[in-house]
Tab-separated table of C-alpha atoms and ligand atoms in Angstrom:
chain	number	residue	atom	x	y	z
A	3	MET	CA	4.173	-73.428	88.284
A	4	GLU	CA	4.277	-71.528	84.823
A	5	ILE	CA	7.645	-69.517	84.330
A	6	PRO	CA	6.512	-66.791	81.906
A	7	LEU	CA	9.528	-67.335	79.432
A	8	GLY	CA	7.860	-65.477	76.645
A	9	ARG	CA	8.320	-62.360	78.638
A	10	TYR	CA	12.309	-62.855	78.764
A	11	ARG	CA	12.722	-63.910	75.187
A	12	ARG	CA	13.689	-60.671	73.285
A	13	ALA	CA	11.830	-60.912	69.870
A	14	PRO	CA	13.452	-60.610	66.817
A	15	GLY	CA	13.914	-57.163	65.578
A	16	SER	CA	12.611	-55.247	68.769
A	17	ASP	CA	14.377	-53.179	71.213
A	18	THR	CA	15.481	-53.860	74.772
A	19	ASP	CA	15.381	-51.347	77.412
A	20	LEU	CA	16.994	-53.025	80.198
A	21	VAL	CA	16.089	-50.175	82.322
A	22	SER	CA	12.670	-51.038	82.050
A	23	ILE	CA	13.062	-54.962	82.976
A	24	ASP	CA	12.880	-55.193	86.775
A	25	PRO	CA	16.163	-57.433	87.723
A	26	ALA	CA	14.070	-58.335	91.079
A	27	GLU	CA	11.106	-59.967	89.492
A	28	THR	CA	10.462	-63.695	90.531
A	29	GLY	CA	7.636	-64.398	87.905
A	30	PRO	CA	4.780	-66.699	89.790
A	31	PHE	CA	7.133	-67.341	92.722
A	32	PRO	CA	6.628	-64.990	95.868
A	33	PRO	CA	9.705	-62.687	96.286
A	34	ASN	CA	10.375	-64.241	99.793
A	35	GLY	CA	11.373	-67.429	101.560
A	36	GLU	CA	8.513	-69.308	100.353
A	37	GLY	CA	9.227	-68.252	96.884
A	38	ARG	CA	12.811	-69.504	97.362
A	39	LYS	CA	11.769	-72.849	98.535
A	40	ALA	CA	9.621	-73.578	96.015
A	41	ALA	CA	11.772	-72.430	93.389
A	42	ARG	CA	14.429	-74.707	94.967
A	43	LYS	CA	11.922	-77.555	95.140
A	44	LEU	CA	11.105	-76.975	90.786
A	45	LEU	CA	14.823	-76.832	90.619
A	46	LYS	CA	15.705	-80.762	91.773
A	47	ARG	CA	12.732	-81.828	89.174
A	48	GLN	CA	14.458	-79.410	86.794
A	49	ARG	CA	17.593	-80.825	86.924
A	50	ASP	CA	16.321	-84.456	86.656
A	51	ARG	CA	14.656	-83.559	83.509
A	52	LEU	CA	17.946	-82.147	82.181
A	53	GLU	CA	20.025	-85.230	82.614
A	54	ALA	CA	17.441	-87.221	81.051
A	55	LEU	CA	17.578	-84.721	78.130
A	56	GLN	CA	20.995	-84.655	77.748
A	57	ARG	CA	21.507	-88.336	77.947
A	58	LEU	CA	19.069	-88.298	74.811
A	59	LEU	CA	21.100	-85.506	73.205
A	60	TYR	CA	24.434	-87.720	73.651
A	61	ALA	CA	22.702	-90.980	72.425
A	62	ASP	CA	20.946	-88.971	69.500
A	63	GLY	CA	24.558	-87.803	68.622
A	64	SER	CA	23.284	-85.587	65.542
A	65	GLN	CA	23.023	-82.318	67.353
A	66	ALA	CA	24.706	-79.867	69.959
A	67	LEU	CA	23.465	-77.352	72.477
A	68	LEU	CA	25.287	-74.008	73.216
A	69	ALA	CA	24.456	-72.001	75.949
A	70	VAL	CA	26.113	-68.485	76.517
A	71	PHE	CA	26.102	-66.492	79.532
A	72	GLN	CA	27.029	-62.787	79.491
A	73	ALA	CA	26.326	-60.694	82.803
A	74	MET	CA	27.899	-57.452	84.456
A	75	ASP	CA	30.585	-58.335	87.074
A	76	ALA	CA	29.395	-60.302	89.760
A	77	GLY	CA	25.994	-61.178	87.544
A	78	GLY	CA	26.316	-64.737	88.791
A	79	LYS	CA	27.571	-66.431	85.396
A	80	ASP	CA	29.903	-68.827	87.843
A	81	GLY	CA	26.889	-69.355	90.127
A	82	THR	CA	24.250	-70.106	87.616
A	83	ILE	CA	27.015	-72.953	85.539
A	84	ARG	CA	27.408	-74.317	89.164
A	85	ARG	CA	23.818	-74.715	90.391
A	86	VAL	CA	22.125	-75.435	86.850
A	87	MET	CA	24.357	-78.028	85.396
A	88	THR	CA	24.750	-80.026	88.635
A	89	GLY	CA	23.407	-83.134	87.785
A	90	MET	CA	24.788	-83.544	84.048
A	91	ASN	CA	27.031	-85.904	83.141
A	92	PRO	CA	30.174	-84.151	82.882
A	93	GLN	CA	31.615	-85.951	79.826
A	94	GLY	CA	28.502	-84.165	78.345
A	95	VAL	CA	29.170	-80.759	79.232
A	96	ARG	CA	32.102	-78.646	78.089
A	97	VAL	CA	32.430	-75.012	79.874
A	98	THR	CA	34.782	-72.690	78.629
A	99	SER	CA	35.773	-69.175	79.979
A	100	PHE	CA	36.680	-66.670	77.699
A	101	LYS	CA	39.591	-63.881	79.556
A	102	ALA	CA	41.065	-61.473	77.913
A	103	PRO	CA	42.358	-62.830	74.347
A	104	THR	CA	45.863	-64.026	74.606
A	105	GLU	CA	48.568	-62.984	72.423
A	106	GLU	CA	47.798	-66.018	69.930
A	107	GLU	CA	44.314	-65.202	70.058
A	108	LEU	CA	44.693	-61.537	69.271
A	109	ALA	CA	46.537	-62.802	66.316
A	110	HIS	CA	43.682	-64.352	64.853
A	111	ASP	CA	40.012	-63.200	63.750
A	112	PHE	CA	37.739	-62.707	66.997
A	113	LEU	CA	35.729	-66.086	66.356
A	114	TRP	CA	38.817	-68.395	66.345
A	115	ARG	CA	39.108	-68.943	69.616
A	116	ILE	CA	35.191	-69.239	69.668
A	117	ASN	CA	35.187	-71.871	67.027
A	118	ARG	CA	37.723	-73.842	68.850
A	119	ALA	CA	35.234	-74.270	71.840
A	120	LEU	CA	32.265	-75.490	70.333
A	121	PRO	CA	30.329	-78.473	71.445
A	122	ARG	CA	30.841	-81.498	69.139
A	123	LYS	CA	27.633	-83.122	68.227
A	124	GLY	CA	26.060	-84.789	71.372
A	125	MET	CA	27.333	-82.339	73.521
A	126	ILE	CA	26.251	-79.161	75.373
A	127	GLY	CA	29.017	-76.147	75.367
A	128	VAL	CA	28.633	-73.639	77.987
A	129	PHE	CA	30.069	-70.229	77.171
A	130	ASN	CA	31.296	-68.073	80.514
A	131	ARG	CA	31.516	-64.998	78.468
A	132	SER	CA	31.572	-65.477	74.751
A	133	HIS	CA	31.956	-63.675	71.374
A	134	TYR	CA	29.671	-60.769	72.498
A	135	GLU	CA	32.635	-59.215	74.753
A	136	ASP	CA	34.181	-58.550	71.152
A	137	VAL	CA	31.215	-56.168	71.063
A	138	LEU	CA	30.833	-55.055	74.957
A	139	VAL	CA	34.150	-55.021	76.906
A	140	VAL	CA	36.055	-54.232	73.336
A	141	ARG	CA	33.775	-51.436	72.626
A	142	VAL	CA	32.842	-49.955	75.893
A	143	LYS	CA	36.800	-49.537	76.255
A	144	GLY	CA	37.630	-48.774	72.476
A	145	LEU	CA	40.024	-51.788	72.279
A	146	VAL	CA	39.552	-51.894	68.457
A	147	PRO	CA	38.348	-48.745	66.489
A	148	GLU	CA	34.727	-48.329	65.839
A	149	PRO	CA	34.160	-49.500	62.220
A	150	ILE	CA	35.925	-52.691	63.161
A	151	TRP	CA	33.447	-53.567	66.027
A	152	ARG	CA	30.428	-52.161	64.324
A	153	ARG	CA	30.808	-54.985	61.469
A	154	ARG	CA	30.932	-57.721	64.422
A	155	TYR	CA	27.231	-57.489	64.662
A	156	ASP	CA	26.494	-58.940	61.158
A	157	GLN	CA	29.397	-61.422	61.503
A	158	ILE	CA	28.093	-62.714	64.672
A	159	ASP	CA	24.454	-63.133	63.374
A	160	ALA	CA	26.194	-64.835	60.358
A	161	PHE	CA	28.115	-66.873	62.492
A	162	GLU	CA	24.854	-67.925	64.768
A	163	ARG	CA	23.348	-68.654	61.709
A	164	ARG	CA	25.720	-71.133	60.385
A	165	LEU	CA	25.839	-72.694	63.848
A	166	VAL	CA	22.030	-73.318	63.821
A	167	GLU	CA	21.856	-74.766	60.175
A	168	THR	CA	24.315	-77.122	60.959
A	169	GLY	CA	22.774	-78.655	64.033
A	170	THR	CA	23.708	-76.603	66.963
A	171	ALA	CA	20.847	-74.926	68.737
A	172	VAL	CA	21.980	-71.520	70.241
A	173	ALA	CA	20.870	-70.089	73.805
A	174	LYS	CA	21.954	-66.678	74.965
A	175	PHE	CA	21.391	-65.603	78.395
A	176	TYR	CA	22.180	-62.030	79.935
A	177	LEU	CA	21.663	-62.392	83.562
A	178	HIS	CA	20.097	-58.730	84.487
A	179	ILE	CA	21.177	-57.643	88.009
A	180	SER	CA	20.698	-54.061	89.441
A	181	LYS	CA	23.364	-51.787	89.969
A	182	GLU	CA	22.717	-51.859	93.647
A	183	GLU	CA	22.815	-55.772	93.478
A	184	GLN	CA	26.300	-55.783	91.995
A	185	ARG	CA	27.370	-53.250	94.894
A	186	GLU	CA	26.342	-55.904	97.423
A	187	ARG	CA	27.689	-58.815	95.771
A	188	LEU	CA	30.834	-56.868	95.262
A	189	GLN	CA	31.034	-55.514	98.661
A	190	ALA	CA	30.585	-59.271	100.239
A	191	ARG	CA	33.656	-60.438	97.963
A	192	LEU	CA	35.685	-57.813	100.217
A	193	ASP	CA	34.054	-58.296	103.730
A	194	ASP	CA	34.544	-62.641	103.184
A	195	PRO	CA	38.286	-63.644	103.329
A	196	GLU	CA	37.125	-66.707	101.078
A	197	LYS	CA	36.000	-64.176	98.438
A	198	HIS	CA	38.782	-61.849	98.172
A	199	TRP	CA	40.433	-64.072	95.047
A	200	LYS	CA	37.084	-63.040	93.385
A	201	PHE	CA	37.147	-59.231	93.593
A	202	ASP	CA	39.229	-57.541	91.193
A	203	PRO	CA	39.967	-53.682	91.871
A	204	ALA	CA	39.660	-53.313	88.103
A	205	ASP	CA	35.685	-54.465	88.375
A	206	LEU	CA	35.123	-50.633	90.001
A	207	LYS	CA	36.450	-49.015	87.021
A	208	GLU	CA	33.923	-51.373	84.766
A	209	ARG	CA	30.996	-50.593	87.499
A	210	SER	CA	31.867	-46.849	86.696
A	211	ARG	CA	30.724	-47.616	83.067
A	212	TRP	CA	27.476	-49.077	83.468
A	213	ASN	CA	25.410	-47.165	81.500
A	214	ASP	CA	27.912	-47.632	78.456
A	215	TYR	CA	27.800	-51.362	79.356
A	216	LEU	CA	24.064	-51.346	79.355
A	217	ALA	CA	23.939	-49.672	76.126
A	218	ALA	CA	26.469	-52.087	74.669
A	219	TYR	CA	24.206	-55.102	75.780
A	220	GLN	CA	20.838	-53.307	74.088
A	221	ASP	CA	23.027	-52.965	70.896
A	222	ALA	CA	24.355	-56.781	71.079
A	223	MET	CA	20.804	-57.657	72.033
A	224	ALA	CA	18.881	-55.900	68.867
A	225	ARG	CA	21.464	-56.479	66.282
A	226	CYS	CA	21.929	-60.020	67.170
A	227	ASN	CA	18.782	-61.943	68.057
A	228	SER	CA	16.804	-63.899	65.805
A	229	GLU	CA	14.620	-66.923	65.862
A	230	PHE	CA	17.480	-69.308	65.577
A	231	ALA	CA	19.568	-68.041	68.452
A	232	PRO	CA	17.446	-66.050	70.769
A	233	TRP	CA	18.394	-64.035	73.609
A	234	TYR	CA	16.705	-64.190	77.131
A	235	VAL	CA	16.929	-61.337	79.655
A	236	VAL	CA	17.012	-63.164	82.970
A	237	PRO	CA	16.002	-61.415	86.139
A	238	ALA	CA	19.032	-62.287	88.036
A	239	ASN	CA	18.852	-60.341	91.613
A	240	HIS	CA	17.343	-63.401	92.856
A	241	LYS	CA	19.532	-66.126	92.380
A	242	TRP	CA	16.983	-69.062	92.849
A	243	TYR	CA	14.727	-67.519	90.253
A	244	ARG	CA	17.288	-67.162	88.020
A	245	ASN	CA	18.433	-70.582	88.181
A	246	VAL	CA	14.792	-72.007	87.341
A	247	VAL	CA	14.660	-69.558	84.453
A	248	ILE	CA	17.443	-70.738	83.044
A	249	ALA	CA	16.982	-74.364	83.658
A	250	GLN	CA	13.425	-74.165	82.077
A	251	VAL	CA	15.023	-72.433	78.953
A	252	LEU	CA	17.437	-75.316	78.230
A	253	ILE	CA	14.547	-77.579	79.059
A	254	ASP	CA	12.491	-76.202	76.458
A	255	THR	CA	15.185	-75.875	73.857
A	256	LEU	CA	16.212	-79.404	74.065
A	257	GLU	CA	12.876	-80.733	74.257
A	258	GLY	CA	12.209	-78.432	70.653
A	259	MET	CA	15.194	-80.256	68.891
A	260	GLY	CA	13.211	-83.346	67.975
A	261	LEU	CA	15.930	-85.759	69.628
A	262	ASN	CA	15.440	-89.611	69.366
A	263	TYR	CA	17.246	-92.369	70.578
A	264	PRO	CA	18.601	-94.099	67.667
A	265	ASP	CA	17.053	-97.695	66.406
A	266	PRO	CA	19.339	-100.170	66.990
A	267	ASP	CA	21.301	-101.865	63.981
A	268	PHE	CA	20.371	-105.291	65.087
A	269	ASP	CA	17.513	-107.027	66.675
A	270	PRO	CA	17.683	-106.943	70.570
A	271	ALA	CA	15.415	-109.634	71.167
A	272	ALA	CA	17.240	-112.278	68.706
A	273	VAL	CA	20.557	-111.386	70.795
A	274	CYS	CA	21.303	-114.250	73.336
A	275	ILE	CA	24.264	-113.368	76.243
A	276	ASP	CA	26.304	-116.805	76.961
A	277	GLY	CA	26.344	-117.820	80.611
B	24	AMP	P1	36.027	-62.815	84.406
B	24	AMP	O1	34.994	-63.234	83.768
B	24	AMP	O2	36.262	-61.930	86.128
B	24	AMP	O3	37.086	-64.005	85.162
B	24	AMP	O4	37.213	-61.464	83.901
B	24	AMP	C1	37.449	-62.225	82.591
B	24	AMP	C2	38.042	-60.406	81.881
B	24	AMP	O5	38.336	-61.028	80.542
B	24	AMP	C3	36.828	-59.691	81.824
B	24	AMP	O6	37.294	-58.720	82.393
B	24	AMP	C4	36.456	-59.199	80.247
B	24	AMP	O7	35.794	-58.505	80.435
B	24	AMP	C5	37.360	-59.576	79.679
B	24	AMP	N1	37.706	-60.269	78.498
B	24	AMP	C6	36.734	-61.438	78.085
B	24	AMP	N2	36.873	-61.345	76.748
B	24	AMP	C7	37.563	-60.405	76.288
B	24	AMP	C8	37.681	-59.822	74.664
B	24	AMP	N3	37.265	-60.228	73.749
B	24	AMP	N4	38.688	-58.870	74.829
B	24	AMP	C9	38.971	-58.140	76.101
B	24	AMP	N5	38.907	-58.606	77.141
B	24	AMP	C10	38.022	-59.667	77.057
B	25	MG	MG1	36.024	-60.528	87.041
């Protein structure tokens, strides 16, 4: 089953009108139980492939992969990371969640904490929120003066170009949910005592700025998008579709990196193990 990744990958230089992209889309799968079942089966196969590719990335040892996840509150970042990364060797993956900056982080430039979390060669780095918060929440809430956040688009672009040129592939995901879907997910957090910890009353304030966030996301995608570090808008109302889209992007990205198992510097056929 072919997932139309070309449709979700933002073309460099193009504008993204998020309102015109259907968050409930399910691509080649019917939007029902049948589709969900088929997608879950596919995800199992994708995980096997990802595990093999991760092993290859590690053995190759000359490049890294950075996957950036951004979304509105309750957009599914945690669930995506849990579902898609399951099966990978934990030694080869490092997940970093970026919260409101600490005093020490604020005392440095905005990319300082990001640089420190970058994956080593051979590793997959996963960012749960990222440097993009510095042109999203920071812009929407006016946490720094406009001329400062405006300059960050070029700074982010240059930073990502440097990453790619030095051997770290970058894939950026915006998990696209509808405002109604967010309402349902936030309500579910209120209804289930085991989910209360996930509910943050401050999220309602952010929700009231939905359109400001959309505008900020659209600008980030227009200004910081390139062949070398593309943005993907992932329809994310249906978690099962979201998962297979993201898994496929990661597979395609890893397959495109030209990874190889290194040649041994000895002749394995000539080695004789005693006993
Ligand atoms: P959560 O992902 O629900 O744990 O929340 C993390 C919070 O940290 C969110 O409200 C983000 O908007 C906030 N946050 C992350 N990065 C930044 C940043 N650079 N500046 C301000 N707030 C941030
Ligand atoms: Mg939150």
